mmCIF file of C-alpha atoms in Angstrom:
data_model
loop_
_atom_site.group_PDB
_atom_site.id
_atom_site.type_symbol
_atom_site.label_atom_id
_atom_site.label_comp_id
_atom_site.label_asym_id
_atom_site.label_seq_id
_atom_site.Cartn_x
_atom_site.Cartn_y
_atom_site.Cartn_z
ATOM 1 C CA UNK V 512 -70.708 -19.999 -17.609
ATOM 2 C CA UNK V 513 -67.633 -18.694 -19.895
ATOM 3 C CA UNK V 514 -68.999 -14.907 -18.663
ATOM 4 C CA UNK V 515 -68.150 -16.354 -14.617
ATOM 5 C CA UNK V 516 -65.337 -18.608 -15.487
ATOM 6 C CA UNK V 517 -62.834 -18.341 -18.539
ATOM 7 C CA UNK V 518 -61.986 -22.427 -18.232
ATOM 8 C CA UNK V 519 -65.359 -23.486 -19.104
ATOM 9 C CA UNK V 520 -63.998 -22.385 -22.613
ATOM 10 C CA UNK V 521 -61.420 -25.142 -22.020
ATOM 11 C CA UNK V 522 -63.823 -27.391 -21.234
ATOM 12 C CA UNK V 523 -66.296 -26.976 -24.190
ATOM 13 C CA UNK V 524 -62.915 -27.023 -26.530
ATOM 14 C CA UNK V 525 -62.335 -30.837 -25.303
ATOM 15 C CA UNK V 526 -65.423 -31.765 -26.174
ATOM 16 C CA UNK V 527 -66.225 -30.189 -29.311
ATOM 17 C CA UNK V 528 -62.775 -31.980 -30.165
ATOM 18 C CA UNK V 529 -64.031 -35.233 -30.256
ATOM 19 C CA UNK V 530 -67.029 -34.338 -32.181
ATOM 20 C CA UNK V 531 -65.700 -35.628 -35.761
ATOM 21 C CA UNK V 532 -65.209 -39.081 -34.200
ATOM 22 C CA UNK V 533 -68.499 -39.744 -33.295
ATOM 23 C CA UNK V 534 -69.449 -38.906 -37.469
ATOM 24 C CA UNK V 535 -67.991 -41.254 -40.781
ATOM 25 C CA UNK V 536 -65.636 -38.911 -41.029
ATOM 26 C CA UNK V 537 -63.521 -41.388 -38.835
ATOM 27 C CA UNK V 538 -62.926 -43.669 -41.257
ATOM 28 C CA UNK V 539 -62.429 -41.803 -44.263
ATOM 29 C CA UNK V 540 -60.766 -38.451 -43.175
ATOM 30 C CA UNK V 541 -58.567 -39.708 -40.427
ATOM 31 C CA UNK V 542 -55.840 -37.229 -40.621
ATOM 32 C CA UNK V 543 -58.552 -34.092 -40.723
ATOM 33 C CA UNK V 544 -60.014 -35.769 -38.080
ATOM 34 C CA UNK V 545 -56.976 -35.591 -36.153
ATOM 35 C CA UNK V 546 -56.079 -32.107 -36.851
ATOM 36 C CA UNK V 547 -59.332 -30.821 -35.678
ATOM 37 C CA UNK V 548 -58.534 -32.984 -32.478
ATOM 38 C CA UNK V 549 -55.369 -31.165 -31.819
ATOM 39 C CA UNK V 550 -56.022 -27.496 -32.688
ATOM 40 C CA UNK V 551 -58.940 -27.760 -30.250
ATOM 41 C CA UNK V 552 -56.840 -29.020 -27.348
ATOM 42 C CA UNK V 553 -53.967 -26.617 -27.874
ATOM 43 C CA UNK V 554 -56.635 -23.726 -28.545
ATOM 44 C CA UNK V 555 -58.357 -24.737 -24.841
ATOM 45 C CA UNK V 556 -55.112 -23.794 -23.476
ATOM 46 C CA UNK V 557 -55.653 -20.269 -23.743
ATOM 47 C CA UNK V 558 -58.559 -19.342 -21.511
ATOM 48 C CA UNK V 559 -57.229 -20.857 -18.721
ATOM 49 C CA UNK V 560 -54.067 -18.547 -19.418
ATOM 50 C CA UNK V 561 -53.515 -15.354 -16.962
ATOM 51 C CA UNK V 562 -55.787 -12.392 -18.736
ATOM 52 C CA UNK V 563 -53.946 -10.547 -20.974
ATOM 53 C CA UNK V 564 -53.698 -6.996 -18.715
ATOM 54 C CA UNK V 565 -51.836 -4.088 -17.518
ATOM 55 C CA UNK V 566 -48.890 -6.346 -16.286
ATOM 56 C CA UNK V 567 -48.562 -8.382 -19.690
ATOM 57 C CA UNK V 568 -46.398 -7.802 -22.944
ATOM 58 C CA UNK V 569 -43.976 -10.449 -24.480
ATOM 59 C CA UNK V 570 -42.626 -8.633 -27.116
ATOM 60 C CA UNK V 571 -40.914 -12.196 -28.220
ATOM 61 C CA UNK V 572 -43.998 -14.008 -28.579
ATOM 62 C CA UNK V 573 -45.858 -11.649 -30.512
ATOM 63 C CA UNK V 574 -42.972 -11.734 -33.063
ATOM 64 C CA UNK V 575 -43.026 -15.346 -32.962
ATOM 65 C CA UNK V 576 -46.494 -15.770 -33.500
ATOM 66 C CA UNK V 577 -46.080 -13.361 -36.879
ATOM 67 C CA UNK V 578 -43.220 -15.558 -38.075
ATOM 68 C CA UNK V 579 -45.271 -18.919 -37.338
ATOM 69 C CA UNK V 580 -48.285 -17.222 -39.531
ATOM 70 C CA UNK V 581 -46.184 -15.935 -42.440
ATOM 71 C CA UNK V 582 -44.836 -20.067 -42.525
ATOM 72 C CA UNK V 583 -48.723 -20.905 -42.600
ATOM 73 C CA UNK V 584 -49.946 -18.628 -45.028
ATOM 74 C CA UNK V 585 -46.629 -20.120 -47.013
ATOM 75 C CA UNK V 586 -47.291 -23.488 -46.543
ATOM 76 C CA UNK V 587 -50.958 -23.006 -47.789
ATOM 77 C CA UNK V 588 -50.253 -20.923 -50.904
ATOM 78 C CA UNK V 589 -47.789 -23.841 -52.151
ATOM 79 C CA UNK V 590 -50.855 -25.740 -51.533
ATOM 80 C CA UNK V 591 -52.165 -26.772 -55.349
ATOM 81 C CA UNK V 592 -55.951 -26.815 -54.079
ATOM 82 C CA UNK V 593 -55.332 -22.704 -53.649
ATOM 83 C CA UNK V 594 -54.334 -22.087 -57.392
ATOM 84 C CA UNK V 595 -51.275 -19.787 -56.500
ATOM 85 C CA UNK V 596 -48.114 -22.312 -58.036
ATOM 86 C CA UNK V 597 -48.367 -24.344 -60.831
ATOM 87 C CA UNK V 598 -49.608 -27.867 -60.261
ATOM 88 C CA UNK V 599 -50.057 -30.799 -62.036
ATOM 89 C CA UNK V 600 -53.520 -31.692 -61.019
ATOM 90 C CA UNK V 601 -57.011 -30.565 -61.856
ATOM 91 C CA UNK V 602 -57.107 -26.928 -60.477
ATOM 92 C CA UNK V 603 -57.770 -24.222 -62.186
ATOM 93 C CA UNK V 604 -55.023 -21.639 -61.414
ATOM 94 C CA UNK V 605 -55.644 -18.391 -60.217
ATOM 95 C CA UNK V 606 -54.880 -15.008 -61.772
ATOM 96 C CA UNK V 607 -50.961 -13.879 -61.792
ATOM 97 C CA UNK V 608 -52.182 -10.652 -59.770
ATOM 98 C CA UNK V 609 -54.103 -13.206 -57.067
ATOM 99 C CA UNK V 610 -50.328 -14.756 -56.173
ATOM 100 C CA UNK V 611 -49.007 -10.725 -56.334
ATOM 101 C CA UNK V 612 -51.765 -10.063 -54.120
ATOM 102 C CA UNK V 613 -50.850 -12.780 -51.843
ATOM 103 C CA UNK V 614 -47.323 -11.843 -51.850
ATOM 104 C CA UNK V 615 -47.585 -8.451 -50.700
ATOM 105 C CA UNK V 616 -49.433 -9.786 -47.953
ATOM 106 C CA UNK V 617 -46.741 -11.583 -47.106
ATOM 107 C CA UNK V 618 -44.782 -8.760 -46.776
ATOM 108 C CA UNK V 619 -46.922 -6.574 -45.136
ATOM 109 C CA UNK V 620 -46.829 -9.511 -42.471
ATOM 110 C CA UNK V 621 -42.931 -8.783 -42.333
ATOM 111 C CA UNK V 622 -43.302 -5.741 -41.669
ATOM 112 C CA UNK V 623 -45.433 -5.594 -39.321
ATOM 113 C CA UNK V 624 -43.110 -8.336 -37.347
ATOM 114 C CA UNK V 625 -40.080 -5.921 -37.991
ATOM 115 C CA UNK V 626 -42.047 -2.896 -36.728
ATOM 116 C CA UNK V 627 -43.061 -4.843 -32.837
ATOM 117 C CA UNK V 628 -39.564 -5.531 -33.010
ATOM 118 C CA UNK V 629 -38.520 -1.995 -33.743
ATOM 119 C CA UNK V 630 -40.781 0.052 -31.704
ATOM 120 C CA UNK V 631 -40.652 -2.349 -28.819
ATOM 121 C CA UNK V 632 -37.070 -1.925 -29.359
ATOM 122 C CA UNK V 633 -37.005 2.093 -29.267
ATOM 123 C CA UNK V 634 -39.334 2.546 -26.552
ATOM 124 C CA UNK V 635 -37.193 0.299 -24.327
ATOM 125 C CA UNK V 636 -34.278 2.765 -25.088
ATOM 126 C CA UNK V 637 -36.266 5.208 -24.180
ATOM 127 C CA UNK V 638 -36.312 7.230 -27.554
ATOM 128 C CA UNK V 639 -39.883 6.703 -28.045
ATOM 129 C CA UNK V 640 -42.100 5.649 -31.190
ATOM 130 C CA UNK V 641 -40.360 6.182 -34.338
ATOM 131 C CA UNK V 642 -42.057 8.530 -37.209
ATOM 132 C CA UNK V 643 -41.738 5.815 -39.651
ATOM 133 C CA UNK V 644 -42.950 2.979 -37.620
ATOM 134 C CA UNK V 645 -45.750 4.927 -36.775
ATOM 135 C CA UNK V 646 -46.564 5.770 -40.435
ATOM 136 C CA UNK V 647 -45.975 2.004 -41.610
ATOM 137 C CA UNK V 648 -48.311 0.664 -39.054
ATOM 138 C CA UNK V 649 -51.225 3.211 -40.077
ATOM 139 C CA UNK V 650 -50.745 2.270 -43.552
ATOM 140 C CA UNK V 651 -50.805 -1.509 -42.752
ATOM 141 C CA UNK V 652 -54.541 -0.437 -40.610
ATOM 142 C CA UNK V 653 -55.732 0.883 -43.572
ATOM 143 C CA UNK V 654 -54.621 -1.195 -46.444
ATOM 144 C CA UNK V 655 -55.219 -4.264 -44.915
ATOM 145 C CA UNK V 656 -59.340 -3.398 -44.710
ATOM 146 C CA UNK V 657 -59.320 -2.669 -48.515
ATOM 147 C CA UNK V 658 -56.406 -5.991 -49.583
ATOM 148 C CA UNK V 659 -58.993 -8.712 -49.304
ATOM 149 C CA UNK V 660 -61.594 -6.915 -51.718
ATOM 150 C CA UNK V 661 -58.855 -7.530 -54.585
ATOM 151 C CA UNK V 662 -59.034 -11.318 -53.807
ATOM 152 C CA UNK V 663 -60.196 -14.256 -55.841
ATOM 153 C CA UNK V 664 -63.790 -15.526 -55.683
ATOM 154 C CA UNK V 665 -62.300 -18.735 -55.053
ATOM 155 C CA UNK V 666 -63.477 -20.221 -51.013
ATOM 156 C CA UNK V 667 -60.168 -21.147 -49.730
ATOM 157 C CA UNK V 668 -57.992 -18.313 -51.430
ATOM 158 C CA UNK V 669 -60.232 -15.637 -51.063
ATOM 159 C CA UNK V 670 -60.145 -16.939 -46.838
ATOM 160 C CA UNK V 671 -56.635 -17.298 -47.386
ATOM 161 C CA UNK V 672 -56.440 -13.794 -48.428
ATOM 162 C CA UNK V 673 -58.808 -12.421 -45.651
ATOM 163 C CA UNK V 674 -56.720 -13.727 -42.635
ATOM 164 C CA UNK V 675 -53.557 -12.831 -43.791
ATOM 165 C CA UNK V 676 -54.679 -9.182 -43.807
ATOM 166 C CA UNK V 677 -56.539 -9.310 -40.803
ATOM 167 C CA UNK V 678 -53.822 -10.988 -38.971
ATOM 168 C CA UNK V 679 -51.518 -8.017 -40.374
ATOM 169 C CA UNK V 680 -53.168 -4.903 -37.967
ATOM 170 C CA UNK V 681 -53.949 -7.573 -34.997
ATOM 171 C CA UNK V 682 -50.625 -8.343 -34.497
ATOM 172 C CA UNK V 683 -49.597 -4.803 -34.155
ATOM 173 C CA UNK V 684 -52.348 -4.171 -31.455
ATOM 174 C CA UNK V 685 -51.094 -7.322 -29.688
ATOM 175 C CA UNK V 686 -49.624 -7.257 -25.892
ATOM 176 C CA UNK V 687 -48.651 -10.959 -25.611
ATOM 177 C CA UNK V 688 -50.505 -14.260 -26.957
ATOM 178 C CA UNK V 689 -53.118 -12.752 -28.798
ATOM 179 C CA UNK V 690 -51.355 -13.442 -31.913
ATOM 180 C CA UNK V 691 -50.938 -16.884 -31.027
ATOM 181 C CA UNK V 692 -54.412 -17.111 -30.572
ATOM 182 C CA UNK V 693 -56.010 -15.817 -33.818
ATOM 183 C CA UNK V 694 -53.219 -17.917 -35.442
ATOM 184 C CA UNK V 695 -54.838 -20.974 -33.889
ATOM 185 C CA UNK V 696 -58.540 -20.085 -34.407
ATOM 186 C CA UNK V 697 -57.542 -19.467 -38.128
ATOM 187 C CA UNK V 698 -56.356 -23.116 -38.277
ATOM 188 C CA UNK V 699 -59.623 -23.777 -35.814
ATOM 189 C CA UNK V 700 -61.670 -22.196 -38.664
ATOM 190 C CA UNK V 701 -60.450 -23.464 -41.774
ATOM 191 C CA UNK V 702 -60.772 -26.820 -40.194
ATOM 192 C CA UNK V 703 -64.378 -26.226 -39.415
ATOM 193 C CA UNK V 704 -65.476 -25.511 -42.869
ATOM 194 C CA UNK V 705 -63.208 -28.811 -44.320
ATOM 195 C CA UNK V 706 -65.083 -30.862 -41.645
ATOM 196 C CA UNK V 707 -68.770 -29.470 -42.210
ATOM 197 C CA UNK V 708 -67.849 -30.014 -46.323
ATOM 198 C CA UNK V 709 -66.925 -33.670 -45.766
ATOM 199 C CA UNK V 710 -70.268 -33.814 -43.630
ATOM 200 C CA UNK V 711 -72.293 -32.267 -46.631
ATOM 201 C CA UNK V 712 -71.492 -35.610 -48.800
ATOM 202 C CA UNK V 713 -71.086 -32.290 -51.507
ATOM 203 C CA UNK V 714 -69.599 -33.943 -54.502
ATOM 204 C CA UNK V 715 -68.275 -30.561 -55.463
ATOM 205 C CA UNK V 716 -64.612 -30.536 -54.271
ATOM 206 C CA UNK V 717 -63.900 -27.395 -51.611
ATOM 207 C CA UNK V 718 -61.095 -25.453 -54.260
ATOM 208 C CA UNK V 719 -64.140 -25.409 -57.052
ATOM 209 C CA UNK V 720 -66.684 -23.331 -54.621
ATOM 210 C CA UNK V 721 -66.854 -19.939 -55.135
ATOM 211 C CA UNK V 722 -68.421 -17.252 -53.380
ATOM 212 C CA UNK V 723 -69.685 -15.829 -56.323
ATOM 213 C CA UNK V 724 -73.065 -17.035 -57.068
ATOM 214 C CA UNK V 725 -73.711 -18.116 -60.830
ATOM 215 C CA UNK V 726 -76.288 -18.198 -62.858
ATOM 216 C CA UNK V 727 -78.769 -21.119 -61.717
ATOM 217 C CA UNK V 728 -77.844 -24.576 -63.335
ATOM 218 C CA UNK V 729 -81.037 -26.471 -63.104
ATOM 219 C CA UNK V 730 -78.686 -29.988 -62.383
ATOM 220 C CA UNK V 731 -76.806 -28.287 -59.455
ATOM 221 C CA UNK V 732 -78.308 -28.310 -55.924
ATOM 222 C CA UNK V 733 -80.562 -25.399 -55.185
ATOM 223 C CA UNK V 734 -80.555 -23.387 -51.715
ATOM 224 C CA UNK V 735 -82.312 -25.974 -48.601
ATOM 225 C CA UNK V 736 -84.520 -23.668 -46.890
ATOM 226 C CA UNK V 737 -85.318 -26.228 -44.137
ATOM 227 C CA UNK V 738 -83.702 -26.442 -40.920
ATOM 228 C CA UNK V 739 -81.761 -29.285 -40.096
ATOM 229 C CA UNK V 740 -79.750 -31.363 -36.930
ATOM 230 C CA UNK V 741 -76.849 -29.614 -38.545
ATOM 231 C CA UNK V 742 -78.237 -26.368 -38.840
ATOM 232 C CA UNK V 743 -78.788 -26.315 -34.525
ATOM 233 C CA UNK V 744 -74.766 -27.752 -34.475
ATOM 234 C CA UNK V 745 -74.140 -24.853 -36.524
ATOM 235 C CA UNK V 746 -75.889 -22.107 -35.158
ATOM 236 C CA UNK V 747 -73.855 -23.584 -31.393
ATOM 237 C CA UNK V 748 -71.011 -23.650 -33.034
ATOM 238 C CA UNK V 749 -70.869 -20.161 -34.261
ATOM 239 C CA UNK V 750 -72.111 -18.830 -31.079
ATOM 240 C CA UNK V 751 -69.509 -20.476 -29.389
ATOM 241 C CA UNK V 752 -66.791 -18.950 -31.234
ATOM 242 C CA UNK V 753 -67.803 -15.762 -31.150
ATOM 243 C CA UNK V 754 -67.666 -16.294 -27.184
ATOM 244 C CA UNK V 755 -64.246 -17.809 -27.394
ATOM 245 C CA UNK V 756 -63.230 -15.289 -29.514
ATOM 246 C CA UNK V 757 -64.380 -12.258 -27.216
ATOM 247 C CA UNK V 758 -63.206 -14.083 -24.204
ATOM 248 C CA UNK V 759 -60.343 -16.769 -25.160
ATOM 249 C CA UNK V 760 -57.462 -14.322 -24.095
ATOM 250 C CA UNK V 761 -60.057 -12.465 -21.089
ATOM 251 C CA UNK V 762 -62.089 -9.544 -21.987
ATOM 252 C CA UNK V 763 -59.788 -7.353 -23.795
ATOM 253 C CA UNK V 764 -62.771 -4.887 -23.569
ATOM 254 C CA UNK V 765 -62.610 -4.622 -20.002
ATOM 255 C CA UNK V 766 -60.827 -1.185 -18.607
ATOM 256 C CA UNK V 767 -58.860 -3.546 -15.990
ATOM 257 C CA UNK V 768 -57.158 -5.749 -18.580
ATOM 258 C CA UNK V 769 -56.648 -2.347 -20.591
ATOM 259 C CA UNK V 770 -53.372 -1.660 -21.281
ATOM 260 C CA UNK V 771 -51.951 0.969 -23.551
ATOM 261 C CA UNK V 772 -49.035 -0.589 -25.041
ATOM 262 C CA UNK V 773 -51.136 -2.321 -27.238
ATOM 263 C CA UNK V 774 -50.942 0.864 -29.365
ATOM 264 C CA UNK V 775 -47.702 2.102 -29.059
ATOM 265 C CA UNK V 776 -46.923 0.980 -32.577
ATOM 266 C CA UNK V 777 -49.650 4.438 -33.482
ATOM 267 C CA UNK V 778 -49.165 6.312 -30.910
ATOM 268 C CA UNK V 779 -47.814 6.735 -27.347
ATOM 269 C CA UNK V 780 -49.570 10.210 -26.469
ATOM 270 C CA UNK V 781 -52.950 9.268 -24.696
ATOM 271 C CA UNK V 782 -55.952 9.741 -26.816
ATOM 272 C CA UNK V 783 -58.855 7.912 -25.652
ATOM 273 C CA UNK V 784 -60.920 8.211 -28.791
ATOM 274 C CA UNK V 785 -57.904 6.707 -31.348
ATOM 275 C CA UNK V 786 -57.094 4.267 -28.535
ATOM 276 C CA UNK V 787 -60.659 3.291 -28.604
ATOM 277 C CA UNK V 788 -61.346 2.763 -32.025
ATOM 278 C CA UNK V 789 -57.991 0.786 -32.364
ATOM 279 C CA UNK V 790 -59.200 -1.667 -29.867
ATOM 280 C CA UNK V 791 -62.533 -1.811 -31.223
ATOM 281 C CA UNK V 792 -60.591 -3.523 -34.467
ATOM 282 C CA UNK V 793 -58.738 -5.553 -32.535
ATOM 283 C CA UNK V 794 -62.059 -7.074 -30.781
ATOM 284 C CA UNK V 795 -63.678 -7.079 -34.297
ATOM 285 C CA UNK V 796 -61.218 -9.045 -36.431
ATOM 286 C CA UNK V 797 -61.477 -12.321 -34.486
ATOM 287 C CA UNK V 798 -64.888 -12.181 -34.549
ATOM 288 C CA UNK V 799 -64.473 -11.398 -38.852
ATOM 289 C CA UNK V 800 -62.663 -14.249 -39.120
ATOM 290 C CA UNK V 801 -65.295 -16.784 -37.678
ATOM 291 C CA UNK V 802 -67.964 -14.534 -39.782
ATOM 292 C CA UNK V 803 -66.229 -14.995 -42.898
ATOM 293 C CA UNK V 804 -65.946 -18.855 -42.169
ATOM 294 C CA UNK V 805 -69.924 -18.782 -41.200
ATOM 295 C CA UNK V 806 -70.439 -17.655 -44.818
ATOM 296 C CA UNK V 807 -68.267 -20.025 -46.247
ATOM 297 C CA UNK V 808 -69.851 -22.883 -44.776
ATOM 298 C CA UNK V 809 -73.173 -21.549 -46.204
ATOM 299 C CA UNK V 810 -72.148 -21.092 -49.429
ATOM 300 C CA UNK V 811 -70.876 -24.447 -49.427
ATOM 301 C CA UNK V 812 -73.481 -26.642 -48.066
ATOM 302 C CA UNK V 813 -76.188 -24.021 -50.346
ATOM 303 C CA UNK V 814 -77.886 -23.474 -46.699
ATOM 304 C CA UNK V 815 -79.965 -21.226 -46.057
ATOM 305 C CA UNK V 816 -78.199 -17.900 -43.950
ATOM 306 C CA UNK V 817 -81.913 -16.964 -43.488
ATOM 307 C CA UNK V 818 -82.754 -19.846 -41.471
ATOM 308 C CA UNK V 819 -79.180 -20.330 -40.011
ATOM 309 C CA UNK V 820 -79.480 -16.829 -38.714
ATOM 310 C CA UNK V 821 -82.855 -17.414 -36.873
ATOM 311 C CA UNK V 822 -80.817 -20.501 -34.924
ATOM 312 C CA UNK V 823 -78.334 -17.894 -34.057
ATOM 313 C CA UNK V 824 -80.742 -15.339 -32.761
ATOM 314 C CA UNK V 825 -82.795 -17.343 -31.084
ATOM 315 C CA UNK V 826 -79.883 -19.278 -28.928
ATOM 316 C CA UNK V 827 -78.568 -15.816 -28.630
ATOM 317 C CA UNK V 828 -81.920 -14.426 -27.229
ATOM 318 C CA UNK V 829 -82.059 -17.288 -24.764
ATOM 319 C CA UNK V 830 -78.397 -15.932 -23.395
ATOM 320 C CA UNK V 831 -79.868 -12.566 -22.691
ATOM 321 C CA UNK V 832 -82.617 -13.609 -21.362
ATOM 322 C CA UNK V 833 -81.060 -15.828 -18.643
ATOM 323 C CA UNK V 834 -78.104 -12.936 -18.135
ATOM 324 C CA UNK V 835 -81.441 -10.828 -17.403
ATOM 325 C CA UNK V 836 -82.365 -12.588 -14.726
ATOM 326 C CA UNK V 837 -79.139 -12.275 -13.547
ATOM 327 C CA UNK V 838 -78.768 -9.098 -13.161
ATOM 328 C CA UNK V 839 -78.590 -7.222 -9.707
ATOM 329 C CA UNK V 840 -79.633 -4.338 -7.959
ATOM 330 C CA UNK V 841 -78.187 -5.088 -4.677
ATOM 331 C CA UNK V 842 -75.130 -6.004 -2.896
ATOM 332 C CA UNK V 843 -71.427 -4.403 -3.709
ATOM 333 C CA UNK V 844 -70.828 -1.851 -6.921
ATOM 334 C CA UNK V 845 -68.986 -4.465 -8.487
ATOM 335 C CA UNK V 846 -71.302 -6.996 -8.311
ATOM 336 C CA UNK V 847 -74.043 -4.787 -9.887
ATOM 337 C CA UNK V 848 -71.576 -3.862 -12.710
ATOM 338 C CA UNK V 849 -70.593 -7.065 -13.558
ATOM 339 C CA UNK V 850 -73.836 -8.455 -13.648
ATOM 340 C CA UNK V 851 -75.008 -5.407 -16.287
ATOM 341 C CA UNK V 852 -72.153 -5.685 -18.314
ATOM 342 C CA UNK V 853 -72.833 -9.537 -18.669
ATOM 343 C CA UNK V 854 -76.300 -8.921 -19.615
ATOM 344 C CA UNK V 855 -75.229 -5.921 -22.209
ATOM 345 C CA UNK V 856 -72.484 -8.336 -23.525
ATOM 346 C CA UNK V 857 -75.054 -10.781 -24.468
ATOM 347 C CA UNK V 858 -77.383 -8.336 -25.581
ATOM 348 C CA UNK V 859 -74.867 -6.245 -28.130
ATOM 349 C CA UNK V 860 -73.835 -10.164 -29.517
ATOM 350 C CA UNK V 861 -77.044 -10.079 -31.155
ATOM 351 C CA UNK V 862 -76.865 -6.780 -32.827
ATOM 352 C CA UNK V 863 -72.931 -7.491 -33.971
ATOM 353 C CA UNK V 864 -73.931 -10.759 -35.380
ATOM 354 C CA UNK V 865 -75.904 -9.164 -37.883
ATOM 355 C CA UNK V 866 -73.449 -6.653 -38.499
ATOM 356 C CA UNK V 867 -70.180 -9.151 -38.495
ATOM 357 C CA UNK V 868 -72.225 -11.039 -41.458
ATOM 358 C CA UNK V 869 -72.366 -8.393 -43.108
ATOM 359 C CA UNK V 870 -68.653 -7.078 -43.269
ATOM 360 C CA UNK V 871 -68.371 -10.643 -43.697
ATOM 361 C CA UNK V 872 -70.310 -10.647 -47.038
ATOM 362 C CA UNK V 873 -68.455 -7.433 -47.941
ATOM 363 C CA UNK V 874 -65.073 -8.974 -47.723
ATOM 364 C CA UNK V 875 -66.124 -12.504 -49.215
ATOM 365 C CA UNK V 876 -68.142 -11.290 -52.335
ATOM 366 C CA UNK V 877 -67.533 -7.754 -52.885
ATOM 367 C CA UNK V 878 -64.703 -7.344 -55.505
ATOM 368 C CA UNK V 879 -62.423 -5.083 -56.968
ATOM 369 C CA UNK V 880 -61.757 -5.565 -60.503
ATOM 370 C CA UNK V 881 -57.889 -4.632 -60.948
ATOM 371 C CA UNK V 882 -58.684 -3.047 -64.426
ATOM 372 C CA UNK V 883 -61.844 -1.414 -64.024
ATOM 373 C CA UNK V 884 -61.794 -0.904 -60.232
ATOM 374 C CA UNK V 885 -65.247 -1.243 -60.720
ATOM 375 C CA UNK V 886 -66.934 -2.778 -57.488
ATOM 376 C CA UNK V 887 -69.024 -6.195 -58.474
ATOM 377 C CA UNK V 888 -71.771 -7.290 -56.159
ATOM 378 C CA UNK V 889 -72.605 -10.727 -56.157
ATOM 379 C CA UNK V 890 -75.598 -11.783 -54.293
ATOM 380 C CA UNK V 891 -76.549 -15.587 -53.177
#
């Protein structure tokens, strides 16, 4: 229904919000609890929202939404379960170049703020997009797919580390409340895997799990290959996010909603083949971000992505199947085009899903050594 009507979204949000009060978690993790609560009914506000289109850009809000991230990522890194400050308690502390590495993300995030502000600034004037803006914001693009790799192995820095550099090139290809969005189904995400931890009953704490796998400790709990209640909540839940992600601000990949300020921080003359691969990254990195927590969560409850992925593909096969059905060969243009690109929608989730796990795997295990710049490839 989310395909027909963007508020069903909503409507799903409210429920899955009181999903950790019908589990223990009530009485023991109140305050997480809560939080979920929350994010989910602020995050339901978006899809009923006005599509983001041609008649839509709030320069203000996408600068406030890079400010209220740059706080987050803040407030988390003084966090002592991330390893990046000093603490008192039992936490192993990260490597001095992990908190560098952090810190330049920080900045990057600055400067991407001060470049919306800037360009929108210039192109308002009328004196179009600055040289240097436009070189700062490719070099944000491109660093910011390579950043992560140099990130700990740790679960909630090495996440910590992927959004912030996502969030970098997203902002810059916002219009309006995208970036108010992702900021939200970060929070949405990170919240996920703390909740799905708690449900594990893992006695390992959450800072202590690694996505690096090591070598096999006979005492330690081995990989579940059977499929579980969980699993099927899972498998939904992913599938819904992905959804929410695609179509929680309308479908940004629809040529109505299209609108080509979204890349005037690269480039203001009309190129439909650098326009298009710039919005291709901009649909991708929401949908990275709910990858790289799908991974997470497997790593930590040692599930099996094998039979986690079958759940996914087979819920995902029933939504093509009954978008098949729906498809039409009669009536007005538009309703035969809408009902083909609902049904090659569905059918192109299944191939991404695949591939989103992958870059997902690439930019949650794969890292770059500092000294050697040797690549290490750890496999579960």
């Amino acid at each position: 229904m989310s395909f027909f009507k963007r508020e069903v979204l909503s409507v799903v949000l409210w429920a899955i919000a009181m999903w950790p009060f019908l589990s223990s978690l009530t009485n023991t993790h109140k305050r997480l609890c809560l939080s979920w609560c929350i994010t989910s009914v602020i995050l339901s506000g978006f899809p009923m929202m006005a599509v983001v289109g041609k008649d839509t850009n709030t320069t203000q809000c996408k600068i406030l939404a890079g400010w209220l991230f740059i706080f987050a990522v803040g407030f988390c890194a003084r966090r002592p379960e991330t390893g990046l400050i000093y603490n008192n308690r039992t936490v192993r502390r990260e490597p001095y170049y992990i908190a560098v590495l952090t810190a330049v993300q920080v900045v990057l995030l600055c400067i991407s703020t001060y470049t919306i502000q800037s360009t929108s600034r210039s192109i308002a004037n009328k004196d179009g997009l600055p040289f240097l803006n436009q070189i700062v914001a490719w070099f944000i693009l491109g660093i910011s797919l390579v950043l992560p790799l140099f990130g700990s192995q740790s679960i909630l820095t090495r996440l910590l580390n992927v959004m912030t550099s996502l969030f970098a090139p997203y902002i810059l290809l916002s219009i309006s409340h995208e970036g108010m969005f992702c900021l939200l189904l970060c929070i949405e995400m990170i919240l996920w895997l703390m909740l799905e931890h708690q449900l594990s009953y893992n006695y390992s704490k959450l800072q202590d799990i690694h996505f690096v796998s090591v070598p096999a400790d006979p005492t330690k709990k081995k990989i579940n290959n059977e499929i579980s209640l969980g699993d099927f909540r899972r498998a939904y839940f992913f599938i819904f996010f992905i959804l929410l992600a695609f179509f929680g601000t309308g479908n940004i990949a629809s040529i109505n909603s299209f609108n080509p300020t979204s890349v005037y921080c690269f480039l203001t003359v009309f190129n439909p083949y650098v326009m298009g691969f710039l919005m291709l990254i901009k649909i991708l990195i929401p949908f990275l971000i709910v990858s790289c927590i799908l991974r997470a969560i497997n790593v930590c409850l040692k599930a099996s992505p094998r039979a986690l992925f079958l759940l996914i593909l087979l819920m995902s096969d029933f939504l093509a199947l009954h978008f098949f059905f729906l498809v039409k060969d009669s009536g007005s243009w538009l309703d035969i085009g809408t009902s083909l690109s609902h049904y090659i929608i569905s059918i192109t989730v299944i191939i991404f899903i695949m591939l989103l796990y992958g870059l997902a795997w690439i930019l949650t295990s794969v890292s770059l050594t500092v000294s050697s710049l040797r690549i290490k490839r750890h496999l579960l």
